[in-house]
Amino acid sequence: MNNSEQPLDTLHISKQSAYLIGRQEVIADIHLAHASISSQHAVLQYRAVQISGNNQKTSCQPYVMDLESTNGTFLNGVKIDAARYYQLKRGDVLQFGASTREYVLLTAHTTSLS
């Protein structure tokens, strides 16, 4: 296995409301060193959404947005539009730039806000 095929440790993304993903180690919350990844490539953000059929409850759901990166962000193998939020679901696969690393969203549960 070469270095790009080595499995990474699990990244826990539940402690903050947003995570900046990028190559610029000083400011990125999730630092990715691949040359095709922009300094400030994408953001993962939790956003409150209304639960269908219940006007009183909202749920915090993860979203991804490409920050107009040079080489794009891919959700389940499809390049996403820049500067637009995409809701993530359990099992979704993210890739950044030309890196072959895949990041799979795993969730223990959904947080409900009343």
XYZ file of C-alpha atoms in Angstrom:
114
model
C 0.000 0.000 0.000
C 1.337 3.435 -0.830
C 0.761 6.438 1.423
C -2.390 7.577 -0.393
C -4.017 4.173 0.145
C -3.380 4.011 3.893
C -6.624 4.209 5.878
C -6.942 7.339 7.998
C -8.113 7.606 11.556
C -11.782 8.480 12.003
C -12.410 12.229 11.884
C -15.012 13.236 14.466
C -17.025 16.183 13.169
C -19.530 16.735 15.950
C -17.713 19.198 18.219
C -18.068 22.340 16.045
C -20.815 23.780 13.860
C -18.465 24.076 10.858
C -15.162 22.638 9.630
C -12.932 24.236 7.005
C -11.280 21.647 4.741
C -8.131 22.560 2.864
C -4.427 22.385 2.243
C -3.545 25.487 4.301
C -2.585 23.792 7.562
C -2.644 26.967 9.658
C -6.358 27.676 9.154
C -7.940 24.402 8.001
C -9.811 22.436 10.647
C -9.339 19.343 8.480
C -5.945 19.541 6.781
C -5.573 17.591 3.518
C -2.069 17.698 2.037
C -2.791 16.540 -1.546
C -1.411 18.988 -4.159
C -4.763 19.214 -6.004
C -6.617 20.428 -2.910
C -7.047 24.194 -2.590
C -5.859 26.113 0.472
C -9.487 26.667 1.500
C -11.239 23.950 -0.465
C -14.626 23.205 1.134
C -16.614 23.549 4.322
C -18.665 21.016 6.302
C -21.382 22.777 8.251
C -24.257 21.710 10.471
C -27.467 23.560 9.639
C -30.848 23.493 11.356
C -33.612 22.110 9.147
C -37.305 21.722 9.906
C -38.481 18.154 10.422
C -41.140 17.266 7.829
C -44.663 17.347 9.208
C -43.609 18.967 12.470
C -43.576 22.769 12.530
C -42.063 22.921 16.015
C -38.967 20.714 15.677
C -35.741 21.189 13.824
C -32.814 18.868 13.317
C -29.123 19.688 12.800
C -27.943 18.102 9.551
C -24.482 18.114 7.940
C -23.948 19.959 4.659
C -20.932 20.390 2.389
C -20.099 23.393 0.221
C -17.222 23.714 -2.248
C -15.488 27.071 -1.760
C -14.835 27.649 -5.475
C -11.845 25.316 -5.339
C -9.644 24.812 -8.386
C -10.244 21.052 -8.723
C -13.700 20.621 -7.224
C -15.453 18.595 -4.557
C -17.223 15.327 -5.353
C -20.264 13.875 -3.597
C -20.859 10.200 -4.389
C -18.651 10.533 -7.478
C -20.429 13.604 -8.885
C -18.761 17.023 -8.928
C -20.851 19.503 -6.938
C -21.459 23.133 -7.881
C -19.345 25.658 -5.995
C -20.868 28.017 -3.421
C -23.959 25.833 -2.925
C -24.868 23.704 0.102
C -25.513 19.972 -0.360
C -27.112 18.006 2.467
C -25.151 14.919 3.476
C -26.694 11.599 4.441
C -25.248 8.578 6.218
C -23.022 6.656 3.809
C -22.347 9.603 1.471
C -18.819 9.639 0.043
C -16.826 12.863 -0.358
C -13.663 13.368 -2.417
C -11.645 16.559 -2.778
C -9.681 17.629 -5.857
C -7.881 14.837 -7.696
C -7.164 12.936 -4.475
C -8.362 9.327 -4.543
C -9.057 9.342 -0.794
C -12.710 8.842 0.039
C -14.366 10.238 3.147
C -17.536 8.401 4.198
C -20.098 10.065 6.455
C -20.989 7.866 9.414
C -23.545 9.041 11.942
C -24.426 7.615 15.319
C -27.733 9.482 15.538
C -29.433 12.700 14.527
C -29.673 15.513 17.037
C -33.134 17.001 17.462
C -33.681 20.557 18.647
C -37.030 21.620 20.055
